[in-house]
Tab-separated table of C-alpha atoms in Angstrom:
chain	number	residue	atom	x	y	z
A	1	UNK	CA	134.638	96.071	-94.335
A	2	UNK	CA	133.919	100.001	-94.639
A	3	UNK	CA	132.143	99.150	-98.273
A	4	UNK	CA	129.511	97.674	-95.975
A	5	UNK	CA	129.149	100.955	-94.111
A	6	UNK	CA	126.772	103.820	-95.090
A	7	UNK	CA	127.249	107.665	-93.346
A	8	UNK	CA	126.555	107.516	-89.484
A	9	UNK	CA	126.889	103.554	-89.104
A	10	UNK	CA	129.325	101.772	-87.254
A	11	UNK	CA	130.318	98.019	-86.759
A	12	UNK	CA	130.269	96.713	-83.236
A	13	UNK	CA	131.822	93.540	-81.941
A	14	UNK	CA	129.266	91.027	-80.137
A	15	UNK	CA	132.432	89.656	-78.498
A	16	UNK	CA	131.571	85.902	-79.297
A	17	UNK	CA	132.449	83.534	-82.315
A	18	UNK	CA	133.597	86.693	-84.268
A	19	UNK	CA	129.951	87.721	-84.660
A	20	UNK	CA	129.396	91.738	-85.207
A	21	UNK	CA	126.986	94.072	-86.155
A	22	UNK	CA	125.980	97.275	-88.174
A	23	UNK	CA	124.447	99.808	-85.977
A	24	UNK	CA	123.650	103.452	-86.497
A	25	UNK	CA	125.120	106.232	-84.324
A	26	UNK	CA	121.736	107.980	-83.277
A	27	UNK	CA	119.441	105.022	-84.070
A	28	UNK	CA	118.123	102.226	-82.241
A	29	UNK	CA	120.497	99.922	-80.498
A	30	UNK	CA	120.108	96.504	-79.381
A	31	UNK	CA	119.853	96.469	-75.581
A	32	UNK	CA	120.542	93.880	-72.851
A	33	UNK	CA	117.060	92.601	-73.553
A	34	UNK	CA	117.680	91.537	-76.999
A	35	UNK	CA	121.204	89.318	-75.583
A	36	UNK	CA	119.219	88.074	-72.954
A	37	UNK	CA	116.732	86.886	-75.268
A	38	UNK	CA	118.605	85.057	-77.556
A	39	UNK	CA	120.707	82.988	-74.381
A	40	UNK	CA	116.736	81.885	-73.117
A	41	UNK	CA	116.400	80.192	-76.894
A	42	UNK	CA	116.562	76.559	-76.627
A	43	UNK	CA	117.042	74.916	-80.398
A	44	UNK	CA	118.590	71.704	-81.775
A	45	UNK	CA	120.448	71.330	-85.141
A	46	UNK	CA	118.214	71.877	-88.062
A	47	UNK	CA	115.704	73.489	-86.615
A	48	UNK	CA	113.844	76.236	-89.031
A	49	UNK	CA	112.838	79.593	-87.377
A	50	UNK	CA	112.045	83.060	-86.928
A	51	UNK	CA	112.530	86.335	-85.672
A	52	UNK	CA	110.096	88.741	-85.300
A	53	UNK	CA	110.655	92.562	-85.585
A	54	UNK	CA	114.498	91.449	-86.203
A	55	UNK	CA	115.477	95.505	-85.828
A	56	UNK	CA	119.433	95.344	-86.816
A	57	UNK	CA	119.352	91.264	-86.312
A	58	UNK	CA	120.756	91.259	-83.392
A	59	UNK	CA	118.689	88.074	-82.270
A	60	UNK	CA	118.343	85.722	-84.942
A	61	UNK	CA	123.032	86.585	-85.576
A	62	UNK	CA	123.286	85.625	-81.953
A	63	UNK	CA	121.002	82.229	-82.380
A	64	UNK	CA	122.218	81.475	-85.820
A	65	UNK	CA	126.315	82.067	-84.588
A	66	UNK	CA	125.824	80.187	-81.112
A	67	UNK	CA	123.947	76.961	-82.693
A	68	UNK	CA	123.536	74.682	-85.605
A	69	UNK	CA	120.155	75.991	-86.586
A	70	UNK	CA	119.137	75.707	-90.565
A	71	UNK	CA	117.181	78.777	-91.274
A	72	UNK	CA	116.146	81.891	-89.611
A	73	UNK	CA	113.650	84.088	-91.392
A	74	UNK	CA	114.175	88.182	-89.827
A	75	UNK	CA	111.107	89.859	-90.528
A	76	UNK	CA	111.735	93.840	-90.008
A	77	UNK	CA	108.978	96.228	-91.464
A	78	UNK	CA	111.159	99.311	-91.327
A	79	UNK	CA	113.121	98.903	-94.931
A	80	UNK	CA	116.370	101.225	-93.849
A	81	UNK	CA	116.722	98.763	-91.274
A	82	UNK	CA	115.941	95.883	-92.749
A	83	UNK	CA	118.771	96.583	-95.236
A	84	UNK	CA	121.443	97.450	-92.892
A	85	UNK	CA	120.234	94.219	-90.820
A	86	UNK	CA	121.127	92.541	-94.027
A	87	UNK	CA	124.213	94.343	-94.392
A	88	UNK	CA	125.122	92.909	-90.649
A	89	UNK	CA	124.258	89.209	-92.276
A	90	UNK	CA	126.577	89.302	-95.011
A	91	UNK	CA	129.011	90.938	-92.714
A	92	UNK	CA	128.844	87.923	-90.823
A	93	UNK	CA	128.976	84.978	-94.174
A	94	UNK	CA	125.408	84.370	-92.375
A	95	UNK	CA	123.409	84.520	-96.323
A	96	UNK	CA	122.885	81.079	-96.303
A	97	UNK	CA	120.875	80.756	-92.879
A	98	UNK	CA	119.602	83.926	-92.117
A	99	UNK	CA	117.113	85.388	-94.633
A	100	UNK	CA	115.917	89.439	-94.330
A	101	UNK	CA	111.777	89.615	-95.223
A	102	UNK	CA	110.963	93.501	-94.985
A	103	UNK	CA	107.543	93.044	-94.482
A	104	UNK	CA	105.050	93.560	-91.462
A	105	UNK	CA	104.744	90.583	-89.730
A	106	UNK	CA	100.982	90.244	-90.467
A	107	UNK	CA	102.084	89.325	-93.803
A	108	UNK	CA	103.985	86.522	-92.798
A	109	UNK	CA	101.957	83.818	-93.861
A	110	UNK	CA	102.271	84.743	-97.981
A	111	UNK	CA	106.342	84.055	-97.476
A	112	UNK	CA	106.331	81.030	-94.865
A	113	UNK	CA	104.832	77.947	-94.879
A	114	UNK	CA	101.968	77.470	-91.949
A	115	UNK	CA	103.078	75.227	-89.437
A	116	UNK	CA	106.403	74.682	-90.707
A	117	UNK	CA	108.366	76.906	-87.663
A	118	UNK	CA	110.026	74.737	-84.614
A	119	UNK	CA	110.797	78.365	-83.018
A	120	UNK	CA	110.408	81.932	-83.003
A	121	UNK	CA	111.770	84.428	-81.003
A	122	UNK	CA	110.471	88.331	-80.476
A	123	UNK	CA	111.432	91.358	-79.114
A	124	UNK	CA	108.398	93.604	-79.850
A	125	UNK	CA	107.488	96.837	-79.072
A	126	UNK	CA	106.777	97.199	-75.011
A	127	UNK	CA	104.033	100.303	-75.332
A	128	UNK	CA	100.753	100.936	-76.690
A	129	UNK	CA	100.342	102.714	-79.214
A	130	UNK	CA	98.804	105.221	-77.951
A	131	UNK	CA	101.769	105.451	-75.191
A	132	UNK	CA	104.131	108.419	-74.840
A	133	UNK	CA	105.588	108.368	-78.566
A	134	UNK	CA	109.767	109.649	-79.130
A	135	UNK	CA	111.049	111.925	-81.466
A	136	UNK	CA	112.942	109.751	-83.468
A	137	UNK	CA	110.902	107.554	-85.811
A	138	UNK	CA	112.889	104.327	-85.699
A	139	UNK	CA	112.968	104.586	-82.351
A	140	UNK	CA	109.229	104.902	-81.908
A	141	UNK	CA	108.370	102.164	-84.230
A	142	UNK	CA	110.390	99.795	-82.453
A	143	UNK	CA	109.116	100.989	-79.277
A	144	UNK	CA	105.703	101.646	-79.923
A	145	UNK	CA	102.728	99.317	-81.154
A	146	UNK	CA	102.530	100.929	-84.067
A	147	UNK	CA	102.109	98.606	-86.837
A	148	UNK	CA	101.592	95.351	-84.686
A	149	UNK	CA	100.392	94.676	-81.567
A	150	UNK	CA	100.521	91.439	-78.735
A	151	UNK	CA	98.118	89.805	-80.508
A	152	UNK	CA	98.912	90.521	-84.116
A	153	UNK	CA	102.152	88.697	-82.873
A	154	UNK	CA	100.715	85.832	-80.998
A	155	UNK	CA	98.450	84.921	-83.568
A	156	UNK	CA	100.751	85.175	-86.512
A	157	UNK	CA	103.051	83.002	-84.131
A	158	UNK	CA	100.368	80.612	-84.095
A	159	UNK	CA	99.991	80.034	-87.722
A	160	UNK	CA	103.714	79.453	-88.265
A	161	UNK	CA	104.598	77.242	-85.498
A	162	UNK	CA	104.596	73.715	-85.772
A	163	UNK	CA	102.493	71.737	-82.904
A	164	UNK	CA	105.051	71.713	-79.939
A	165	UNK	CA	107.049	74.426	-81.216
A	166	UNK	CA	108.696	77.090	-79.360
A	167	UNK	CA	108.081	80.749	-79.272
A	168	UNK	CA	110.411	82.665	-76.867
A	169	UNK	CA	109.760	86.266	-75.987
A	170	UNK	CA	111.127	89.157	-73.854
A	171	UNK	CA	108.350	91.923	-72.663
A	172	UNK	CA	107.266	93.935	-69.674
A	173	UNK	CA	106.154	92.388	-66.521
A	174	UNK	CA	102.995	95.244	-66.802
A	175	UNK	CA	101.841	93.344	-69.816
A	176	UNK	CA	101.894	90.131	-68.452
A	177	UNK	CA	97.923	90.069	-68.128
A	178	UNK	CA	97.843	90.967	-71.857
A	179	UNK	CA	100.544	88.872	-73.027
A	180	UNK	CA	98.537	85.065	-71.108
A	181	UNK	CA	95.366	85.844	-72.539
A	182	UNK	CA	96.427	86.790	-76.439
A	183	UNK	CA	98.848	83.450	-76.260
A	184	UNK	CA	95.908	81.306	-74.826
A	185	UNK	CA	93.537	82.653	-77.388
A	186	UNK	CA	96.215	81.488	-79.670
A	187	UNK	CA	96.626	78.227	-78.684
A	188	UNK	CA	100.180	79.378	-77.458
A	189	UNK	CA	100.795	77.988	-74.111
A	190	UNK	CA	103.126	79.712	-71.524
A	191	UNK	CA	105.643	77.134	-70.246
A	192	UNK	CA	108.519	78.637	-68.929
A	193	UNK	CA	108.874	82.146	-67.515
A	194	UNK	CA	112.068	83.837	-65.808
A	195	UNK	CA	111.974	87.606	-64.242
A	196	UNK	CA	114.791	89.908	-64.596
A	197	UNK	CA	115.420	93.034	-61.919
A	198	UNK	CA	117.731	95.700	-62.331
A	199	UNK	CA	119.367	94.471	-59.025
A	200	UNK	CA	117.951	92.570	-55.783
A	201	UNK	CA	116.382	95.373	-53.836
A	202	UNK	CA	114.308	96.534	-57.284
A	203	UNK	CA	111.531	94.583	-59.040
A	204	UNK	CA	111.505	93.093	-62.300
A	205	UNK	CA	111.399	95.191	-65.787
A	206	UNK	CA	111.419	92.316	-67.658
A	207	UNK	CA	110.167	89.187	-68.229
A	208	UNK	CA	111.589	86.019	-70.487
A	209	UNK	CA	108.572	83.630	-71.324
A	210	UNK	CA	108.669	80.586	-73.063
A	211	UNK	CA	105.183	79.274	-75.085
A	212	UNK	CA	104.713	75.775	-76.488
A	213	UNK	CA	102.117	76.028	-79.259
A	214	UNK	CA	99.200	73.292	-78.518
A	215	UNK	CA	100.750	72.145	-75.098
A	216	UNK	CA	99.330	71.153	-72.238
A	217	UNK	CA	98.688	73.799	-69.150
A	218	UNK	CA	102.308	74.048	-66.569
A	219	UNK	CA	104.302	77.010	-65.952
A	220	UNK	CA	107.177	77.064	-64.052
A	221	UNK	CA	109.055	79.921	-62.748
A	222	UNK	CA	112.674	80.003	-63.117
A	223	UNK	CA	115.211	81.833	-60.684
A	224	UNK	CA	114.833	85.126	-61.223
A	225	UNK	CA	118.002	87.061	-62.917
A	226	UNK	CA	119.734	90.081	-61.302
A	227	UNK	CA	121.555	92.591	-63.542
A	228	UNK	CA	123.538	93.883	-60.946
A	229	UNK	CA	124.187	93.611	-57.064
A	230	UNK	CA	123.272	96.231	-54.937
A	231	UNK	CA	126.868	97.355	-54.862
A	232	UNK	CA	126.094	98.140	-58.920
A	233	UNK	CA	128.807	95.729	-59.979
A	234	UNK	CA	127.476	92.939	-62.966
A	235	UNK	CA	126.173	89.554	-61.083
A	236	UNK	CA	128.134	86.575	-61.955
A	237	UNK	CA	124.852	85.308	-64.020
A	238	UNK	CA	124.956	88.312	-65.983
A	239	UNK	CA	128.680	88.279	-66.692
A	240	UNK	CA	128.590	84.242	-67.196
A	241	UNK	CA	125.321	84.952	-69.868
A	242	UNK	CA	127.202	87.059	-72.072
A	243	UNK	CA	129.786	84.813	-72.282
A	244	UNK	CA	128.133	81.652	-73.113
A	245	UNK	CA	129.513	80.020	-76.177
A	246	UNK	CA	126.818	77.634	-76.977
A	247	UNK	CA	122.827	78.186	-77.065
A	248	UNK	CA	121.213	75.356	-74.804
A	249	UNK	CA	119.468	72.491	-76.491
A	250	UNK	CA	116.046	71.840	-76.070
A	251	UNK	CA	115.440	67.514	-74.652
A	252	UNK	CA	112.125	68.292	-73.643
């Protein structure tokens, strides 16, 4: 569907259900963290959610084409990509369950409901703002804590979530001090929490962390995931991960 297309965009295949995506040839591209993310998401049918910092939707097309969710609102404050997230959406016949709000996710509360969310799902920027910055604006924004930080996000999360509702999130390991005290403050409780390493021999660069909002205290740690064996090849978890077909479903 070139009409879909502006100058120096393509359309990659997600290689599941049919699902692809517009992405620009010297912007930001969704990573293994962002795939990863949206395979940790446990929903059931009907559920209502969101997706912070959507960036080119990558998250909320995955969740939305895997399950039987309702609604997914993408919040992206960057309006070029916000519209060529959009662009991905109807590219996908996703209109009707996936809904684009360019607006910074402080704002959140003037276009959704509070406490109406049974999950939402972020991939935020991993540096300070006051980190080493890139060249490339899009790239910095999405990188950087530019115009949000953890706890702008936890405690937006907060107000949206229904009691017992889910919010799933990929970071840094080196934030992990940060990220427990903004979600307590929040009422955001960390529940489940899974480490991923490059391969065996290195440590973890990222971490998968599930919070219940207004649960009780218990975190357990999952297996940790390894991108690749030592011998560099993909491990089977990896390889069997971007093949699932189905998001789990959440009994608990």
């Amino acid at each position: 569907m070139p009409e879909l297309l502006n100058e120096n965009e393509r359309i990659d295949d997600l290689q599941i259900h049919d699902l692809k995506i517009i992405q620009q040839k010297d912007g930001f591209c969704f990573g293994i963290d962002a795939v990863l993310l949206s395979n940790f998401v446990t929903v059931k049918k009907g559920y209502v959610g969101a997706d912070f910092g959507t960036g080119t939707g990558i998250i909320p097309i995955l969740v939305a084409g895997k399950s039987k969710v309702d609604h997914i609102y993408a919040i992206e404050i960057q309006k070029e990509v916000a519209q060529m997230a959009n662009r991905s959406i109807m590219l996908n016949k996703l209109e009707d369950r996936i809904e684009i709000l360019n607006i910074n996710l402080k704002d959140a509360l003037s276009y959704i409901k509070p406490h109406s969310l049974d999950f939402i799902t972020s991939n935020p920027p991993y540096m300070h703002a006051n980190g080493l910055t890139n060249e490339n604006e899009k790239k910095k924004i999405s990188r950087h804590e530019i115009h949000c930080n953890l706890d702008d996000i936890m405690k937006t999360a907060s107000k949206l979530l229904k009691d017992n509702g889910s919010f799933f999130m990929v970071h840094r390991p080196i934030r992990l001090c940060d990220i427990f005290v903004s979600a307590r403050a929040h009422k955001l409780e960390p529940k489940l929490m899974k480490f991923v390493h490059p391969k065996p021999s290195k440590a973890p660069n990222l971490v998968l962390i599930k919070f219940v909002r207004a649960a009780k205290p218990e975190l357990k740690i999952l297996d940790p995931l390894y991108v690749h064996k030592e011998d560099g090849s993909y491990d089977e978890e990896i390889i069997r991960t971007y093949s699932i077909k189905e998001l789990g479903e959440d009994l608990g």
